[in-house]
Amino acid sequence: MPILAVIYFSATGTTATLADAICCGAQELVSTLSYRVRGTDIVDGRFRNEDALVMVDRADAVVFGSPTYMGGPAAEFKAFADASGDRWSEGRWKDKLASGFTTGTCPNGDQSHTLSYFTVLAAQHGMIWCNLDIPGGCDPAGRNRLGTQVGLATQGPSATLAEADLLTARHLGRRVASLTLRMGRATAEETQAP
């Protein structure tokens, strides 16, 4: 069964709640693994948890997450991303499906910049980006309420999430899982072709 990994940093638990919702949405279709980057993973400014990096190596799809701090991902997530450099040089994450999610305090707190950072990280690794396919402001269930298409962006006071944001997170998990299955089938058919 394909594996979807969610790797994220969460300071207050809000991003962790989104990560759980993404896994919940995906686990009907694929196996899920989740890893919360912690300050103890960082020694002298460098991410030092090989097990978390190996988890991403094993996954077929990866969803990156971090709160938006000062217009970008948290330093803890950035330390993880920086530690992926050896994998970049070896092409270990090439052709994996990738997506991302973030949260911020303000409705326009530059969450889109954090999502853009995730897309560049994925592009650096040769990954294939999965966007959010829900038009903002048009969904009957209120999903994608901030209208960010590149990934999931949420907003609210610390540790508080709107139900629409949780619905959107579950949808993103299902979307990434579904596309992972489709990519796997296409690859299998390619391999079997004469």
XYZ file of N, CA and C in Angstrom:
582
model
N 0.851 -1.185 0.000
C 0.000 0.000 0.000
C 0.891 1.240 0.000
N 0.557 2.257 -0.808
C 1.353 3.486 -0.829
C 1.366 4.165 0.543
N 2.402 4.952 0.767
C 2.580 5.652 2.044
C 2.572 7.151 1.813
N 1.769 7.849 2.592
C 1.765 9.304 2.617
C 2.381 9.730 3.941
N 3.411 10.561 3.891
C 4.065 11.076 5.101
C 3.712 12.545 5.280
N 3.380 12.912 6.494
C 3.145 14.311 6.840
C 4.261 14.707 7.798
N 5.062 15.679 7.395
C 6.149 16.151 8.253
C 5.934 17.632 8.494
N 5.939 18.015 9.766
C 5.520 19.375 10.101
C 6.156 19.822 11.416
N 6.098 21.120 11.644
C 6.429 21.697 12.944
C 5.165 22.344 13.474
N 4.945 22.223 14.784
C 3.803 22.858 15.425
C 4.232 23.365 16.792
N 4.044 24.648 17.042
C 4.424 25.226 18.330
C 3.280 25.149 19.335
N 2.057 25.451 18.889
C 0.924 25.527 19.812
C -0.041 24.357 19.694
N 0.157 23.512 18.686
C -0.747 22.387 18.465
C -1.696 22.595 17.304
N -1.820 23.819 16.789
C -2.726 24.082 15.678
C -2.279 23.349 14.421
N -1.001 23.450 14.092
C -0.492 22.773 12.899
C -0.566 21.259 13.082
N -0.368 20.792 14.298
C -0.499 19.354 14.584
C -1.929 18.884 14.348
N -2.910 19.691 14.710
C -4.313 19.336 14.473
C -4.593 19.238 12.980
N -4.035 20.163 12.205
C -4.184 20.090 10.745
C -3.518 18.831 10.193
N -2.334 18.512 10.701
C -1.626 17.296 10.255
C -2.471 16.059 10.533
N -3.090 15.993 11.709
C -3.956 14.856 12.052
C -5.150 14.765 11.100
N -5.732 15.921 10.756
C -6.878 15.931 9.845
C -6.465 15.478 8.442
N -5.282 15.881 7.993
C -4.778 15.445 6.686
C -4.600 13.929 6.686
N -3.995 13.398 7.736
C -3.832 11.940 7.843
C -5.181 11.241 7.863
N -6.131 11.792 8.578
C -7.475 11.208 8.668
C -8.109 11.134 7.282
N -7.965 12.186 6.493
C -8.521 12.191 5.146
C -7.852 11.205 4.218
N -6.564 10.953 4.442
C -5.783 10.084 3.546
C -5.866 8.612 3.903
N -6.050 8.289 5.175
C -5.853 6.905 5.614
C -6.902 5.919 5.127
N -7.961 6.384 4.510
C -8.906 5.455 3.885
C -8.316 4.861 2.611
N -7.336 5.554 2.016
C -6.789 5.147 0.727
C -5.344 4.657 0.783
N -4.562 5.207 1.692
C -3.133 4.885 1.776
C -2.725 4.756 3.241
N -1.548 4.213 3.464
C -0.982 4.219 4.819
C -0.439 5.618 5.088
N -0.528 6.060 6.328
C -0.014 7.383 6.666
C 1.028 7.288 7.770
N 2.020 8.147 7.659
C 3.027 8.331 8.691
C 3.081 9.818 8.990
N 3.343 10.153 10.215
C 3.379 11.558 10.595
C 4.567 11.799 11.514
N 5.225 12.929 11.303
C 6.346 13.277 12.176
C 6.288 14.762 12.498
N 6.323 15.062 13.780
C 6.328 16.445 14.259
C 7.763 16.825 14.600
N 8.321 17.759 13.837
C 9.664 18.259 14.108
C 9.646 18.956 15.463
N 10.624 18.659 16.280
C 10.722 19.249 17.625
C 12.047 19.984 17.775
N 12.082 20.902 18.696
C 13.315 21.637 18.959
C 14.458 20.726 19.342
N 14.153 19.602 19.981
C 15.207 18.667 20.387
C 15.839 17.951 19.190
N 15.191 18.031 18.007
C 15.771 17.464 16.785
C 16.899 18.341 16.236
N 17.022 19.527 16.786
C 17.971 20.500 16.244
C 19.120 20.679 17.225
N 20.315 20.399 16.740
C 21.528 20.508 17.548
C 22.469 21.480 16.847
N 22.887 22.500 17.559
C 23.762 23.527 16.984
C 23.192 24.074 15.676
N 21.880 24.277 15.642
C 21.222 24.864 14.490
C 20.935 23.920 13.338
N 21.306 22.648 13.477
C 21.113 21.680 12.394
C 20.141 20.578 12.825
N 19.253 20.186 11.903
C 18.317 19.096 12.144
C 19.107 17.799 12.195
N 18.915 17.000 13.245
C 19.723 15.795 13.450
C 18.883 14.545 13.698
N 17.766 14.387 12.994
C 16.950 13.195 13.188
C 16.859 12.422 11.871
N 17.757 11.485 11.695
C 17.814 10.698 10.464
C 16.542 9.877 10.254
N 15.914 9.420 11.341
C 14.693 8.618 11.212
C 13.583 9.388 10.490
N 13.457 10.685 10.760
C 12.432 11.503 10.092
C 12.733 11.625 8.605
N 13.991 11.788 8.264
C 14.375 11.870 6.851
C 14.149 10.540 6.140
N 14.437 9.439 6.807
C 14.205 8.110 6.233
C 12.707 7.880 6.029
N 11.877 8.399 6.933
C 10.430 8.282 6.778
C 10.004 8.901 5.444
N 10.541 10.065 5.122
C 10.221 10.716 3.852
C 10.788 9.902 2.687
N 11.989 9.352 2.849
C 12.574 8.494 1.804
C 11.615 7.369 1.431
N 10.979 6.762 2.431
C 10.114 5.587 2.229
C 8.745 5.946 1.650
N 8.328 7.192 1.826
C 6.977 7.601 1.436
C 6.846 7.782 -0.076
N 5.632 7.596 -0.555
C 5.304 7.859 -1.954
C 4.854 9.306 -2.149
N 4.333 9.898 -1.088
C 3.863 11.284 -1.116
C 4.203 11.929 0.226
N 4.414 13.242 0.197
C 4.803 13.969 1.402
C 4.001 15.266 1.476
N 3.488 15.565 2.655
C 2.811 16.838 2.884
C 3.611 17.578 3.943
N 4.111 18.767 3.561
C 4.916 19.599 4.463
C 4.014 20.578 5.200
N 4.315 20.843 6.482
C 3.509 21.791 7.232
C 4.303 22.591 8.243
N 3.912 23.840 8.386
C 4.530 24.724 9.380
C 3.623 25.926 9.582
N 3.589 26.465 10.794
C 2.939 27.765 10.938
C 3.753 28.799 10.176
N 3.105 29.873 9.798
C 3.808 30.979 9.151
C 4.292 31.933 10.226
N 5.605 32.099 10.294
C 6.232 33.042 11.224
C 6.995 34.069 10.408
N 6.713 35.322 10.616
C 7.452 36.394 9.959
C 7.554 36.170 8.444
N 6.451 35.711 7.847
C 6.364 35.586 6.407
C 6.943 34.329 5.804
N 7.198 33.306 6.612
C 7.741 32.062 6.072
C 7.601 30.935 7.072
N 8.148 29.758 6.744
C 8.048 28.629 7.659
C 8.892 28.859 8.913
N 8.528 28.178 9.964
C 9.267 28.264 11.230
C 10.696 27.753 11.043
N 11.594 28.273 11.843
C 13.004 27.871 11.779
C 13.171 26.368 11.967
N 12.337 25.758 12.804
C 12.433 24.323 13.044
C 12.154 23.533 11.762
N 11.134 23.963 11.008
C 10.871 23.282 9.737
C 11.998 23.555 8.750
N 12.462 24.775 8.715
C 13.550 25.127 7.781
C 14.794 24.299 8.077
N 15.065 24.005 9.347
C 16.217 23.160 9.695
C 16.038 21.762 9.106
N 14.805 21.226 9.171
C 14.529 19.941 8.537
C 14.791 20.031 7.030
N 14.250 21.068 6.397
C 14.418 21.222 4.946
C 15.896 21.318 4.580
N 16.655 22.078 5.349
C 18.089 22.212 5.073
C 18.801 20.865 5.183
N 18.356 20.046 6.121
C 18.982 18.730 6.320
C 18.681 17.769 5.177
N 17.724 18.113 4.321
C 17.385 17.226 3.205
C 18.338 17.384 2.029
N 19.347 18.214 2.156
C 20.277 18.488 1.067
C 20.974 17.268 0.501
N 21.375 16.329 1.362
C 22.017 15.117 0.852
C 21.047 14.309 -0.003
N 19.793 14.286 0.394
C 18.790 13.574 -0.394
C 18.597 14.258 -1.744
N 18.661 15.593 -1.753
C 18.556 16.352 -3.001
C 19.665 15.934 -3.964
N 20.890 15.876 -3.461
C 22.014 15.562 -4.342
C 21.948 14.125 -4.866
N 21.234 13.258 -4.143
C 21.088 11.862 -4.561
C 19.771 11.591 -5.299
N 18.898 12.591 -5.381
C 17.612 12.425 -6.065
C 16.659 11.482 -5.356
N 16.776 11.353 -4.043
C 15.950 10.374 -3.314
C 14.462 10.703 -3.294
N 14.110 11.986 -3.372
C 12.701 12.361 -3.288
C 12.119 12.700 -4.657
N 12.880 12.490 -5.698
C 12.439 12.793 -7.056
C 11.168 12.003 -7.389
N 10.224 12.679 -8.023
C 8.956 12.117 -8.506
C 7.979 11.712 -7.414
N 8.263 12.038 -6.158
C 7.253 11.845 -5.112
C 6.232 12.973 -5.245
N 5.010 12.705 -4.865
C 3.982 13.739 -4.835
C 4.188 14.568 -3.570
N 3.985 15.882 -3.664
C 4.175 16.762 -2.503
C 3.031 17.769 -2.420
N 2.746 18.194 -1.207
C 1.776 19.255 -0.973
C 2.161 19.951 0.332
N 1.372 20.963 0.731
C 1.729 21.684 1.940
C 0.556 22.373 2.605
N 0.784 22.728 3.876
C -0.239 23.421 4.660
C 0.427 24.335 5.684
N -0.293 25.382 6.027
C 0.216 26.343 6.996
C -0.944 27.028 7.702
N -0.625 27.707 8.764
C -1.610 28.493 9.497
C -0.956 29.776 9.981
N -1.762 30.786 10.167
C -1.258 32.068 10.666
C -2.310 32.756 11.506
N -1.900 33.775 12.194
C -2.813 34.498 13.075
C -3.734 35.432 12.301
N -3.221 36.049 11.247
C -3.995 37.032 10.485
C -4.565 36.406 9.210
N -5.705 36.937 8.729
C -6.283 36.402 7.490
C -5.319 36.492 6.305
N -4.526 37.541 6.245
C -3.516 37.653 5.203
C -2.169 37.842 5.892
N -1.752 36.805 6.586
C -0.491 36.853 7.320
C 0.660 36.272 6.533
N 0.596 36.355 5.231
C 1.643 35.851 4.341
C 1.762 34.331 4.361
N 0.644 33.656 4.666
C 0.644 32.193 4.609
C 1.015 31.694 3.216
N 0.639 32.436 2.171
C 0.945 31.995 0.810
C 2.454 31.940 0.572
N 3.205 32.759 1.281
C 4.665 32.703 1.126
C 5.219 31.391 1.692
N 4.673 30.923 2.808
C 5.100 29.633 3.365
C 4.770 28.510 2.394
N 3.572 28.556 1.808
C 3.205 27.544 0.819
C 4.135 27.616 -0.395
N 4.476 28.815 -0.817
C 5.419 28.964 -1.934
C 6.779 28.374 -1.579
N 7.197 28.567 -0.338
C 8.463 27.964 0.104
C 8.401 26.438 -0.048
N 7.271 25.847 0.360
C 7.132 24.394 0.239
C 7.194 23.953 -1.232
N 6.586 24.743 -2.132
C 6.621 24.360 -3.551
C 8.047 24.417 -4.089
N 8.815 25.402 -3.649
C 10.216 25.490 -4.091
C 11.025 24.333 -3.515
N 10.800 23.999 -2.248
C 11.476 22.849 -1.644
C 11.173 21.588 -2.456
N 9.901 21.393 -2.786
C 9.512 20.229 -3.584
C 10.169 20.275 -4.966
N 10.185 21.438 -5.592
C 10.801 21.568 -6.917
C 12.293 21.275 -6.856
N 12.955 21.735 -5.807
C 14.378 21.453 -5.648
C 14.631 19.946 -5.650
N 13.711 19.203 -5.046
C 13.857 17.748 -4.954
C 13.303 17.017 -6.180
N 12.738 17.739 -7.143
C 12.161 17.086 -8.317
C 10.834 16.417 -8.029
N 10.145 16.896 -6.994
C 8.850 16.329 -6.620
C 7.742 16.925 -7.499
N 6.576 16.337 -7.445
C 5.426 16.780 -8.228
C 4.422 17.405 -7.260
N 4.068 18.667 -7.482
C 3.229 19.400 -6.536
C 1.739 19.126 -6.747
N 1.046 18.932 -5.639
C -0.408 18.740 -5.623
C -1.053 19.968 -4.985
N -1.839 20.685 -5.769
C -2.505 21.885 -5.258
C -3.825 21.532 -4.573
N -4.499 22.561 -4.107
C -5.821 22.403 -3.506
C -6.845 22.707 -4.592
N -7.734 21.794 -4.867
C -8.655 21.907 -5.997
C -10.035 22.444 -5.607
N -10.085 23.290 -4.590
C -11.372 23.845 -4.151
C -11.340 25.362 -4.380
N -12.223 25.877 -5.248
C -12.244 27.327 -5.461
C -12.601 28.059 -4.161
N -11.789 29.001 -3.780
C -12.059 29.766 -2.561
C -13.330 30.589 -2.694
N -14.108 30.595 -1.628
C -15.323 31.401 -1.588
C -16.503 30.815 -2.338
N -16.313 29.656 -2.983
C -17.391 29.069 -3.794
C -17.877 27.728 -3.273
N -17.220 27.163 -2.302
C -17.536 25.820 -1.845
C -18.738 25.847 -0.893
N -19.766 25.023 -1.146
C -20.942 25.015 -0.277
C -20.626 24.689 1.184
N -19.572 23.900 1.431
C -19.208 23.541 2.804
C -18.296 24.588 3.449
N -17.921 25.617 2.689
C -17.067 26.664 3.242
C -15.587 26.315 3.253
N -15.218 25.206 2.598
C -13.814 24.810 2.566
C -12.997 25.832 1.774
N -11.700 25.832 2.042
C -10.757 26.770 1.426
C -11.235 28.206 1.612
N -11.557 28.524 2.836
C -12.154 29.833 3.123
C -11.202 30.991 2.881
N -9.880 30.767 2.888
C -8.939 31.849 2.580
C -8.624 31.915 1.086
N -9.089 30.935 0.314
C -8.968 30.992 -1.134
C -7.572 30.767 -1.677
N -6.727 30.061 -0.948
C -5.362 29.798 -1.401
C -5.345 28.498 -2.193
N -4.986 28.555 -3.457
C -5.045 27.383 -4.321
C -3.811 26.495 -4.244
N -2.655 27.057 -3.913
C -1.411 26.283 -3.973
C -1.333 25.216 -2.876
N -2.059 25.396 -1.801
C -2.076 24.449 -0.687
C -3.071 24.926 0.346
N -3.040 24.330 1.520
C -3.985 24.682 2.578
C -3.423 25.804 3.443
N -4.141 26.915 3.497
C -3.804 28.025 4.389
C -4.985 28.245 5.327
N -4.674 28.341 6.614
C -5.724 28.590 7.603
C -5.344 29.812 8.428
N -6.297 30.267 9.206
C -6.081 31.453 10.019
C -6.944 31.378 11.256
N -6.382 31.824 12.354
C -7.136 31.911 13.592
C -6.205 32.112 14.763
N -6.762 32.456 15.903
C -5.930 32.565 17.100
C -5.254 31.232 17.408
N -4.182 31.275 18.145
C -3.434 30.058 18.485
C -4.358 28.963 18.992
N -4.134 27.749 18.476
C -4.839 26.527 18.883
C -6.325 26.550 18.552
N -6.756 27.473 17.672
C -8.157 27.529 17.279
C -8.253 27.386 15.766
N -9.066 26.441 15.326
C -9.276 26.244 13.890
C -10.762 26.230 13.587
N -11.128 26.851 12.486
C -12.512 26.792 12.016
C -12.794 25.388 11.505
N -14.019 24.929 11.662
C -14.403 23.603 11.161
C -14.156 23.499 9.660
N -14.373 24.593 8.932
C -14.124 24.583 7.483
C -12.654 24.287 7.183
N -11.754 24.765 8.033
C -10.324 24.491 7.832
C -10.016 23.010 8.045
N -10.644 22.405 9.028
C -10.446 20.970 9.264
C -11.023 20.140 8.118
N -12.170 20.556 7.587
C -12.745 19.880 6.421
C -11.807 19.997 5.219
N -11.209 21.168 5.065
C -10.277 21.382 3.959
C -9.037 20.519 4.136
N -8.544 20.393 5.365
C -7.376 19.552 5.632
C -7.670 18.094 5.303
N -8.837 17.603 5.702
C -9.210 16.214 5.373
C -9.314 16.031 3.860
N -9.869 17.035 3.188
C -9.967 16.978 1.729
C -8.572 16.925 1.096
N -7.654 17.749 1.579
C -6.297 17.739 1.033
C -5.659 16.366 1.222
N -5.846 15.754 2.385
C -5.310 14.413 2.617
C -5.863 13.404 1.626
N -7.187 13.439 1.406
C -7.811 12.529 0.433
C -7.312 12.805 -0.983
N -7.165 14.078 -1.318
C -6.712 14.443 -2.668
C -5.299 13.924 -2.927
N -4.391 14.168 -1.994
C -3.013 13.703 -2.166
C -2.984 12.176 -2.231
N -3.754 11.517 -1.367
C -3.795 10.048 -1.365
C -4.340 9.515 -2.682
N -5.415 10.112 -3.173
C -6.025 9.669 -4.424
C -5.057 9.829 -5.591
N -4.380 10.961 -5.662
C -3.411 11.176 -6.742
C -2.207 10.250 -6.598
N -1.830 9.926 -5.382
C -0.733 8.976 -5.159
C -1.099 7.620 -5.731
N -2.340 7.182 -5.492
C -2.803 5.909 -6.046
C -2.814 5.949 -7.577
N -3.315 7.047 -8.138
C -3.353 7.170 -9.600
C -1.949 7.142 -10.197
N -1.021 7.839 -9.574
C 0.358 7.842 -10.070
C 0.969 6.448 -9.974
N 0.666 5.742 -8.890
C 1.179 4.388 -8.717
C 0.660 3.444 -9.782
N -0.636 3.572 -10.103
C -1.222 2.729 -11.156
C -0.598 3.044 -12.511
N -0.413 4.333 -12.793
C 0.184 4.730 -14.073
C 1.600 4.191 -14.194
N 2.357 4.259 -13.104
C 3.719 3.751 -13.115
C 3.721 2.236 -13.323
N 2.806 1.538 -12.666
C 2.716 0.076 -12.825
C 2.365 -0.296 -14.262
N 1.431 0.445 -14.866
C 1.062 0.183 -16.255
C 2.230 0.447 -17.194
N 2.984 1.512 -16.922
C 4.167 1.831 -17.719
C 5.189 0.711 -17.664
N 5.383 0.188 -16.470
C 6.361 -0.872 -16.249
C 5.954 -2.151 -16.962
N 4.646 -2.416 -17.015
C 4.149 -3.648 -17.627
C 4.022 -3.550 -19.148
N 4.048 -2.327 -19.687
C 3.899 -2.163 -21.141
C 5.074 -2.815 -21.868
N 4.779 -3.434 -23.050
C 5.855 -4.118 -23.788
C 6.869 -3.150 -24.361
